[in-house]
Short mmCIF file of C-alpha atoms and ligand atoms in Angstrom, two decimals:
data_model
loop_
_atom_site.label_atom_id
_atom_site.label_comp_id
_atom_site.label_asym_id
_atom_site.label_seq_id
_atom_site.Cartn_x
_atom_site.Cartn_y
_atom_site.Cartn_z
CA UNK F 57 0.00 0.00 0.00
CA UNK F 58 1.62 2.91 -0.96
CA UNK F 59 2.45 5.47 1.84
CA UNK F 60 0.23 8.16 0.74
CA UNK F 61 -2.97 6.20 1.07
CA UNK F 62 -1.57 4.72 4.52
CA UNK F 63 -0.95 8.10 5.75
CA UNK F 64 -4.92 9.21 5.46
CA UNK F 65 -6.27 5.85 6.22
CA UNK F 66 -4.27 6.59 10.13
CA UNK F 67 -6.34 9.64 9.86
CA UNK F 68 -9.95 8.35 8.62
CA UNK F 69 -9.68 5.44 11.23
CA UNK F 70 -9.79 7.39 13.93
CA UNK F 71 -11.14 10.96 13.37
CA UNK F 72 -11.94 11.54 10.23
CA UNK F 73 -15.70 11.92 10.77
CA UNK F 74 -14.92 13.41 14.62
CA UNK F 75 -15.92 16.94 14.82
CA UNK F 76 -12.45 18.75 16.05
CA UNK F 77 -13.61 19.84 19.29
CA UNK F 78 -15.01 16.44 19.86
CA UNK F 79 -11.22 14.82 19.42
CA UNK F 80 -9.54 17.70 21.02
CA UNK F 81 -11.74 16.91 24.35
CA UNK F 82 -10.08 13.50 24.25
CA UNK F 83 -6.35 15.04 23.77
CA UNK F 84 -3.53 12.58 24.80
CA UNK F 85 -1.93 12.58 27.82
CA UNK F 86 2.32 12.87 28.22
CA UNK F 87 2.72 9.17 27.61
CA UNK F 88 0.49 8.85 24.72
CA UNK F 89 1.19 11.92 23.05
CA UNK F 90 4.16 11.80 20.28
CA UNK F 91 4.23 11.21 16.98
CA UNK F 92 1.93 9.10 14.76
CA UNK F 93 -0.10 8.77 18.47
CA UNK F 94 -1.39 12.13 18.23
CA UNK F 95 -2.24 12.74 14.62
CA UNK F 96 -4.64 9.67 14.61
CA UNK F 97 -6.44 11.89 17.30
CA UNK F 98 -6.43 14.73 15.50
CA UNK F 99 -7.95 14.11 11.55
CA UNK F 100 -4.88 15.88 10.30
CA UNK F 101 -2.68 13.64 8.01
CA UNK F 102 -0.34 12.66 9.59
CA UNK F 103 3.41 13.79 7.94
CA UNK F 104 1.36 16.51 6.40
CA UNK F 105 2.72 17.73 3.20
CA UNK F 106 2.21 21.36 3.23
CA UNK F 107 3.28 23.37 -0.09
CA UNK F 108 4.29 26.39 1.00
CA UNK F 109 2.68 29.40 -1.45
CA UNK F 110 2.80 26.57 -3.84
CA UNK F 111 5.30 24.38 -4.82
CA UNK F 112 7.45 27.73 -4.79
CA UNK F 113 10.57 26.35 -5.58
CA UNK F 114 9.89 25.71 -9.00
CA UNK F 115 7.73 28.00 -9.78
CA UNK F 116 6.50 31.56 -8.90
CA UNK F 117 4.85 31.57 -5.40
CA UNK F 118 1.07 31.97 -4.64
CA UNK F 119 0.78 31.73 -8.63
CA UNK F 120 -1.41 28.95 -10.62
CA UNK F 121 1.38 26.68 -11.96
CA UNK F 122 2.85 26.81 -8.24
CA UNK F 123 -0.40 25.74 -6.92
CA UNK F 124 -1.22 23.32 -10.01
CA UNK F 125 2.30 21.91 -9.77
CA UNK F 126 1.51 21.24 -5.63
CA UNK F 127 -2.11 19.66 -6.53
CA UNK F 128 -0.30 17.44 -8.80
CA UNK F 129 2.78 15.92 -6.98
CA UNK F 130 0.37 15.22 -4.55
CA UNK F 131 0.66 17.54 -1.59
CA UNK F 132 -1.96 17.12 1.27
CA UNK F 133 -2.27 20.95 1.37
CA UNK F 134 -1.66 24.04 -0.50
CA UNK F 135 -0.35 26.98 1.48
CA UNK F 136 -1.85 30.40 1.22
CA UNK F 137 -1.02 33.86 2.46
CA UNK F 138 -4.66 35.90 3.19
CA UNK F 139 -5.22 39.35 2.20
CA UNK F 140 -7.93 41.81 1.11
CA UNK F 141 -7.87 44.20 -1.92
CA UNK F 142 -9.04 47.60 -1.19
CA UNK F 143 -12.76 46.56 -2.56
CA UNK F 144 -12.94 43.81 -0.71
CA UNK F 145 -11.89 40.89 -2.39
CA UNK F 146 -9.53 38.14 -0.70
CA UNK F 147 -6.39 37.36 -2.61
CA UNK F 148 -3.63 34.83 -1.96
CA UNK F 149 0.17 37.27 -1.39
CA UNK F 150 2.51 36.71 1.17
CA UNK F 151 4.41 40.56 1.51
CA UNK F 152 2.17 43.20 2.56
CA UNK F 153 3.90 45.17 -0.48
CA UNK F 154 4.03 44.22 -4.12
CA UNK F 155 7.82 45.25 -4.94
CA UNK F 156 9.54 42.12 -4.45
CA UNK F 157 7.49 39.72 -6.63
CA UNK F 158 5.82 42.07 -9.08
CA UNK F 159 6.37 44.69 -11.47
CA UNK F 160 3.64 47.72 -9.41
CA UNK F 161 6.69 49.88 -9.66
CA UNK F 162 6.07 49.43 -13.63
CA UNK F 163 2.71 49.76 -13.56
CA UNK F 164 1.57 52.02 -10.61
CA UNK F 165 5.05 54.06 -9.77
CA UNK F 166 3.47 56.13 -7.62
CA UNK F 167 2.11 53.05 -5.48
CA UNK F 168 5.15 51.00 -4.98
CA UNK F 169 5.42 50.78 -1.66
CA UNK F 170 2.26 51.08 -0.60
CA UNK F 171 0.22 48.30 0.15
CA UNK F 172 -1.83 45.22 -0.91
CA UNK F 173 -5.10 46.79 0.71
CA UNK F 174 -4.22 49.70 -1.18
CA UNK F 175 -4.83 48.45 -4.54
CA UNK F 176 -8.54 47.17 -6.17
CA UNK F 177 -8.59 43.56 -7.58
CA UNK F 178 -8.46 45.04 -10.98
CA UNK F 179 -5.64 46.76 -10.45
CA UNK F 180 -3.67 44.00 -9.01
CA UNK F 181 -4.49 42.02 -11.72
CA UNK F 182 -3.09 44.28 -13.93
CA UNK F 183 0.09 43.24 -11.87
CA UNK F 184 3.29 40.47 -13.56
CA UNK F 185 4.21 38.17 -10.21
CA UNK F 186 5.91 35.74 -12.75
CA UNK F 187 8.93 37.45 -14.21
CA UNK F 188 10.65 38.20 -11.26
CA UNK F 189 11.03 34.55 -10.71
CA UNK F 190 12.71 34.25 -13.57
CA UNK F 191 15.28 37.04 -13.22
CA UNK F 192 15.92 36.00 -9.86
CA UNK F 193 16.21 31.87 -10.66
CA UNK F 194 17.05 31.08 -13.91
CA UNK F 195 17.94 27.78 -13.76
CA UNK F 196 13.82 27.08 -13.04
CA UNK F 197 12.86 30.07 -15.23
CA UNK F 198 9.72 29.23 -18.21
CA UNK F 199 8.64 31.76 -20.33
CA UNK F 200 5.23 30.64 -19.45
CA UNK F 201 5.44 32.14 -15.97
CA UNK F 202 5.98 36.11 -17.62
CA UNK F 203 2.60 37.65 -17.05
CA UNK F 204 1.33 35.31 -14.40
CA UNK F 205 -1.88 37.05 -12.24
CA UNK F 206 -2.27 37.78 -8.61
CA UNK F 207 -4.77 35.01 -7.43
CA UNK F 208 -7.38 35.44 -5.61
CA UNK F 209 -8.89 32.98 -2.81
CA UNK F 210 -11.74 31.60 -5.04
CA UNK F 211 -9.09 30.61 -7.62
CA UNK F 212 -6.94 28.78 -5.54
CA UNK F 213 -9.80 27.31 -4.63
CA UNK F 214 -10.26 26.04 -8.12
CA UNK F 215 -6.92 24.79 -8.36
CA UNK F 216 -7.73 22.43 -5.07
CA UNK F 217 -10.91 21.13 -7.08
CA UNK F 218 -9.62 21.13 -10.09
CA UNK F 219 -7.43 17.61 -10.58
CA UNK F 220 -7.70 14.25 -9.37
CA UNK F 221 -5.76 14.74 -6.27
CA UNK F 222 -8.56 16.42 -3.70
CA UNK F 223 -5.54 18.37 -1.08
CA UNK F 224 -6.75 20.72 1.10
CA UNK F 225 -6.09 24.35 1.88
CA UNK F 226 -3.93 25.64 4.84
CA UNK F 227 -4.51 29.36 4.84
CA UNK F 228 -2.56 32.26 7.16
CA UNK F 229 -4.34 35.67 7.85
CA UNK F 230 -1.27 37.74 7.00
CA UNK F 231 -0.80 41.05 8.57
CA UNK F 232 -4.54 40.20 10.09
CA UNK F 233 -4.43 43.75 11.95
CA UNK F 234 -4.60 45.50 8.82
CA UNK F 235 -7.72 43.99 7.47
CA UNK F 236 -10.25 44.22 10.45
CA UNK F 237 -12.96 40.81 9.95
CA UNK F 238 -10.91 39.04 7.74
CA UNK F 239 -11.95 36.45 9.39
CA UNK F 240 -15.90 36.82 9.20
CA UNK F 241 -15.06 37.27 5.22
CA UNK F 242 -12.97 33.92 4.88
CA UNK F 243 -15.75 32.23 6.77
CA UNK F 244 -18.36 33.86 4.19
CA UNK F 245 -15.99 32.63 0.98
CA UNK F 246 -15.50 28.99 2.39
CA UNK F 247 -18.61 28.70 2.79
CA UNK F 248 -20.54 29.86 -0.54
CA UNK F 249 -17.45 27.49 -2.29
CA UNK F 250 -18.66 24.56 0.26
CA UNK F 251 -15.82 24.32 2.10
CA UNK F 252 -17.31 24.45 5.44
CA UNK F 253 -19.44 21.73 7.01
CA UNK F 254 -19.87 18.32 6.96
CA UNK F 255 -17.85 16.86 4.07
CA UNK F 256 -20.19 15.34 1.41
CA UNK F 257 -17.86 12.01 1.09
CA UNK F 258 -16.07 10.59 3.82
CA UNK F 259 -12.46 10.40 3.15
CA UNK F 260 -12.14 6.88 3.77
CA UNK F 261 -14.05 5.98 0.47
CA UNK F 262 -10.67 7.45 -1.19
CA UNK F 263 -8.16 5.06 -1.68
CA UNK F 264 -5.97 5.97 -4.60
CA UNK F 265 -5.20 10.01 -4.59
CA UNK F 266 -5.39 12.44 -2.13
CA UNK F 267 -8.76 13.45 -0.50
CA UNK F 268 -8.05 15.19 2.21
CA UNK F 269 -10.53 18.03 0.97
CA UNK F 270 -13.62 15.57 1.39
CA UNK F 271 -12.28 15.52 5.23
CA UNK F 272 -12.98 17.55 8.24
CA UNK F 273 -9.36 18.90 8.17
CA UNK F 274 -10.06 20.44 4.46
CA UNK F 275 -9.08 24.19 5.51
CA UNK F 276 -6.59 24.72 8.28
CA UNK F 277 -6.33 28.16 9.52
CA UNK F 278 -2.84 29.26 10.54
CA UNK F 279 -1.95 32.75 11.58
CA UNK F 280 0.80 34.70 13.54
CA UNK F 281 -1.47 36.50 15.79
CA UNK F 282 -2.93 36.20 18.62
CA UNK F 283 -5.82 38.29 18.16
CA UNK F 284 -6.67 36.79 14.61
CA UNK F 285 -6.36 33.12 16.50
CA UNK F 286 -8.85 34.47 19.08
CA UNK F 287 -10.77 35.48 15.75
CA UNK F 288 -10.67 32.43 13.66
CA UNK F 289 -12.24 30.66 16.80
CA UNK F 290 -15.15 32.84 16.93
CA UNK F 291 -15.77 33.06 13.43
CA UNK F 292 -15.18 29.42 12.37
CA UNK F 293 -14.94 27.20 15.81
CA UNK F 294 -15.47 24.07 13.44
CA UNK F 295 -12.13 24.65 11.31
CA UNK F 296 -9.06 23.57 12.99
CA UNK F 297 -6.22 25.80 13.75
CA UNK F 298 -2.88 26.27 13.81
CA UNK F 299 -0.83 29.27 15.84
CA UNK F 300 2.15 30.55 13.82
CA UNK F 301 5.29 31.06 16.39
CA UNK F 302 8.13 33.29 16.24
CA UNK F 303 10.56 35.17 18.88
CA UNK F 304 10.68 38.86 19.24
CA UNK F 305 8.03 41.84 19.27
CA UNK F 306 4.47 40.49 19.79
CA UNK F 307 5.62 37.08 19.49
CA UNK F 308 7.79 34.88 22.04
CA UNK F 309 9.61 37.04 24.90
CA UNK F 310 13.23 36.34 23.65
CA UNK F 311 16.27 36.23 25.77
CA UNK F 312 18.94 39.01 25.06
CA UNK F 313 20.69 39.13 22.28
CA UNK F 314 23.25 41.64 20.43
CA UNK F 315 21.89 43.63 17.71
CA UNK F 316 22.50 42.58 13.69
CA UNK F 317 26.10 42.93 12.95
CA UNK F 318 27.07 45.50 10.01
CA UNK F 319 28.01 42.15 7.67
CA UNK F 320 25.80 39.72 9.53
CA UNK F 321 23.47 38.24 7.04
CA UNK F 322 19.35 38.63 8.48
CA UNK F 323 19.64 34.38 8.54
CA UNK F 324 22.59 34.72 11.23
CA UNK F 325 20.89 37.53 13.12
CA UNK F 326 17.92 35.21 13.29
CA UNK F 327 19.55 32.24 14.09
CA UNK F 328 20.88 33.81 17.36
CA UNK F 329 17.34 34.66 18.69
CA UNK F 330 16.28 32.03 21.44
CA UNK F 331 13.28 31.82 23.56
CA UNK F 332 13.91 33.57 27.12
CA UNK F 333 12.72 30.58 28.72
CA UNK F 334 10.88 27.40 28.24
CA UNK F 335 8.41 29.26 30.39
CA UNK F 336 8.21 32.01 27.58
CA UNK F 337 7.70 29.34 25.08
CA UNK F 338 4.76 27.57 27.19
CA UNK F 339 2.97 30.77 27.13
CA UNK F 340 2.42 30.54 23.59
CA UNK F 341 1.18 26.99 23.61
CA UNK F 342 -1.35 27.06 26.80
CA UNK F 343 -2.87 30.13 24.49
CA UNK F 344 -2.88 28.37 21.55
CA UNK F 345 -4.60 25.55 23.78
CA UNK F 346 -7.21 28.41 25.52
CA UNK F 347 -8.06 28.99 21.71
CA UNK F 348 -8.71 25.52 20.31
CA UNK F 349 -5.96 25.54 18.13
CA UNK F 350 -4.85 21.70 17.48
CA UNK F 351 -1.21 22.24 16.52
CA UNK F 352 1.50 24.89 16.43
CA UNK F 353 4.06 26.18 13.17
CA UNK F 354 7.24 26.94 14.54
CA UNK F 355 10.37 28.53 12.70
CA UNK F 356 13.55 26.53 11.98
CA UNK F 357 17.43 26.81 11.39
CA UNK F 358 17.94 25.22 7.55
CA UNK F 359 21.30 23.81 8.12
CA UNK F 360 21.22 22.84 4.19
CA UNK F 361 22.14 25.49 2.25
CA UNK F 362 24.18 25.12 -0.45
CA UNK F 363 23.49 25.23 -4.12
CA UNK F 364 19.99 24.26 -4.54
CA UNK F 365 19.29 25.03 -0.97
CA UNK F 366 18.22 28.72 -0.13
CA UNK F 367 18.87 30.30 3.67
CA UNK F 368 15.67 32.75 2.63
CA UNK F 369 13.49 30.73 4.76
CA UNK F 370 16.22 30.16 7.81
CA UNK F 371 14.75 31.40 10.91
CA UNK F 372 15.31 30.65 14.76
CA UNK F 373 14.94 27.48 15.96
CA UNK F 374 11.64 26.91 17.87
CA UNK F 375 11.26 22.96 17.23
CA UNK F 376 14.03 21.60 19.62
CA UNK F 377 13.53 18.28 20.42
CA UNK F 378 12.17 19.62 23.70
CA UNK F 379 9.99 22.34 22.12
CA UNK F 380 8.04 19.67 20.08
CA UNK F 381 8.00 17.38 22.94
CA UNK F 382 6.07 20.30 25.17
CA UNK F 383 3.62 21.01 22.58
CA UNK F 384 2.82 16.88 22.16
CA UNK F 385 2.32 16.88 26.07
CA UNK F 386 0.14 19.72 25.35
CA UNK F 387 -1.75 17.70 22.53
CA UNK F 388 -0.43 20.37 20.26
CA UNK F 389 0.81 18.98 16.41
CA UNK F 390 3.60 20.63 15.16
CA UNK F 391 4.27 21.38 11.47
CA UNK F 392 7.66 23.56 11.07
CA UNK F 393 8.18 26.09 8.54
CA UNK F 394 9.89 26.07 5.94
CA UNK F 395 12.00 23.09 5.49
CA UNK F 396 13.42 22.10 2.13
CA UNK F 397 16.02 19.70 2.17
CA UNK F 398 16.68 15.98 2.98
CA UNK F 399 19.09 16.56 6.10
CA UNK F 400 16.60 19.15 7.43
CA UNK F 401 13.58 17.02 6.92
CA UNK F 402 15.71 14.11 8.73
CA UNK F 403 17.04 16.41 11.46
CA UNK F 404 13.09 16.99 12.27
CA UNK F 405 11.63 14.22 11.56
CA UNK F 406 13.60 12.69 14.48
CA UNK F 407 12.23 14.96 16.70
CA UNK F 408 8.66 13.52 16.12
CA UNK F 409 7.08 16.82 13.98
CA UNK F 410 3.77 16.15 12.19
CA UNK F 411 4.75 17.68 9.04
CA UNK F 412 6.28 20.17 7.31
CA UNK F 413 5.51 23.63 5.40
CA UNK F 414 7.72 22.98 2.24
CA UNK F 415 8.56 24.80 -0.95
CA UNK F 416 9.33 21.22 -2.38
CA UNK F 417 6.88 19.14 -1.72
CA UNK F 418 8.58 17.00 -4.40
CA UNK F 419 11.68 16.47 -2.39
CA UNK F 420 9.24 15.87 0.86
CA UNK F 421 7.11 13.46 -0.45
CA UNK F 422 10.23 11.44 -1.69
CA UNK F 423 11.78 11.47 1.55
CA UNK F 424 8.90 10.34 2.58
CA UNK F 425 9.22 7.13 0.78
CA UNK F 426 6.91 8.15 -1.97
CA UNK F 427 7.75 8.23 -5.71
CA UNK F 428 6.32 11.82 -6.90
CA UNK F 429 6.28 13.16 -10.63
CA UNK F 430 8.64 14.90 -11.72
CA UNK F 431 8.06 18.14 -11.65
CA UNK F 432 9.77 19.52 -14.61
CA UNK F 433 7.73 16.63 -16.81
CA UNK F 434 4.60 17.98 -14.59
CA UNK F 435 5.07 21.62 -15.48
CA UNK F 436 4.93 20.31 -19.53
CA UNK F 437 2.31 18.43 -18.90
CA UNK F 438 0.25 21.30 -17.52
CA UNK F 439 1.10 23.45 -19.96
CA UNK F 440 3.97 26.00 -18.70
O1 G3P Q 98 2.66 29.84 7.14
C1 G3P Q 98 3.83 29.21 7.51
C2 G3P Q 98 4.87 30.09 7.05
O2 G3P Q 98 4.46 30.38 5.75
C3 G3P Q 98 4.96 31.35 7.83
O3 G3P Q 98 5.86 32.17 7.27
O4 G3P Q 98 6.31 34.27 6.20
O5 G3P Q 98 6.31 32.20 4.86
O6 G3P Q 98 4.19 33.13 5.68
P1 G3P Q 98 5.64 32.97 5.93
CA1 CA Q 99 2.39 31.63 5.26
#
């Protein structure tokens, strides 16, 4: 049985058809809580593949072949960044500004810098967020990705129904405190697309692709912020939740550090942040916990760096072994972001995470003993 369909079954045999709260009332105590243990409790897969903005590492992030690409190789979830165009539409961007991955300082030179709520859904689909991928990495650059739109929720949302692979959506409310009832709005669009409720097929019934949309883990809400968590509960108590966790202002209380040198690169600076105490840490979870959250998504340390291997997405290191193993005593999963290579999927793996946030869910889902696509021959075949 291939690992894929053994990975969902550990799900639907336990809690698939479990509403959330109903499985998070029977949470795991210490000796029952690592690892495979806790995901059957929880109807997350377990070793969730989560493609980060897409599969961004071969194509442009938050874009369709990115998302396509992810549907395809078979990720359990595509990752999404939340926010709302100044007339009110929800779009899938991960910087609050435009400049990095499209051309608005083209377009709208005047607007360069300001930001995403700034600009109509029209105007950001005016916007290129293809070519800069291919200026910046060649070596994966297609012509087809020049001109690629802005997409908004709904069309991501096609993407995830749109192939024979059913994953589901994991979706952060990005700079929530700029777009007041965000939350109420997400709630409004999951719904009118289906995507709240009772699935309509029980997962179980699907045993050769992924189908973790038809299960009650179909959108996972993920967000940095406390106030948005507090949010997300009261606007959709039924989806599960993740809290996003970091060190520094408005996040974990970190223990002193020195300031970032003059020729110290940002990955460095961030890799000498620590928690001030496990105490400081613990916070975090018991409110994640007071907010029915099932799992956390702390930063890492990539180690692997070379070549292929970026240190863009190298943060501190918040899943130490014992980090993880407080948030399993907690009956807290924990799915890392972003981790990219083999050593770094290894190094957490052994520490008992439930998955990762990944720009290659490719390279994930052969590590994890699966034989994916590949994703050059998946791009031709979908058409880029
Ligand atoms: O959502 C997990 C991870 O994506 C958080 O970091 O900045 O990539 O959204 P970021
Ligand atoms: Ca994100």
């Amino acid at each position: 049985m291939p690992i894929k369909i053994h990975r969902w079954l550990l799900v639907c045999g336990v809690g698939a058809l479990l509403p959330v709260s109903s499985v998070l009332a029977d949470a795991p105590n210490a000796g029952e809580s690592r690892g495979a243990t806790l995901c059957t409790k929880i109807p997350v897969p377990c070793e969730a593949v989560i493609a980060h903005r897409g599969a961004s590492f071969m194509a442009p992030e938050s874009t369709a072949p990115a998302y396509r690409l992810a549907r395809e190789l078979g990720a359990d979830y595509l990752e999404l960044d939340l926010q709302r165009t100044k007339d009110g539409q929800l779009v899938a961007i991960h910087d609050n500004t435009l400049g990095r991955n499209t051309n608005v300082a083209e377009v709208f030179p005047a607007r360069a810098e300001a930001p995403v709520s700034a600009f109509t859904l029209a105007e950001l689909k005016q916007l290129d967020a293809g070519s800069w991928f291919n200026a910046a990495y060649p070596e994966r650059a297609r012509d087809a990705y020049a001109g690629l739109p802005i997409l908004t929720l709904d069309e991501v949302i096609d993407i995830a129904e749109g192939g024979r692979h059913r994953p589901g959506l994991y979706i952060e409310t990005k700079v929530p405190d700029q777009f007041p009832g965000i939350e109420q709005d997400l709630r409004e669009a999951l719904a009118s697309r289906g995507w709240l409720g009772e699935p309509e097929s029980p997962a179980a019934s699907e045993r050769d692709r992924v189908s973790v949309a038809d299960g009650p883990a179909r959108v996972m809400m993920q967000t940095f912020s406390r106030a948005s968590l507090a949010a997300l509960e009261e606007a959709m108590p039924e989806v599960p939740r993740v809290l996003l966790l970091w060190v520094g202002e408005g996040s974990i209380e970190p223990a002193p550090s020195q300031p970032q040198g003059d020729e110290e690169s940002l990955a460095d600076y961030y890799a000498r942040q620590t928690v001030a105490s496990p105490e400081a840490y613990g916070q975090w979870l018991d409110f994640a916990k007071a907010h029915g959250a099932i799992g956390i998504g702390p930063s890492t340390i990539q180690t692997e760096h070379d070549g292929a291997f970026s240190r863009q997405f190298s943060y501190m290191e918040l899943a130490e072994s014992w980090m993880v193993g407080m948030a399993h005593d907690d009956g807290l999963l924990v799915h890392p972001y972003t981790v990219d290579s083999p050593a770094d999927f290894a190094r957490y793996q052994q520490r008992g995470v439930d998955g990762f946030f990944t720009n290659r869910p490719a390279a994930l889902l052969e590590f994890l003993g699966q034989t994916p696509a590949d994703p050059q021959q998946l791009l031709d075949r979908l058409g880029y």
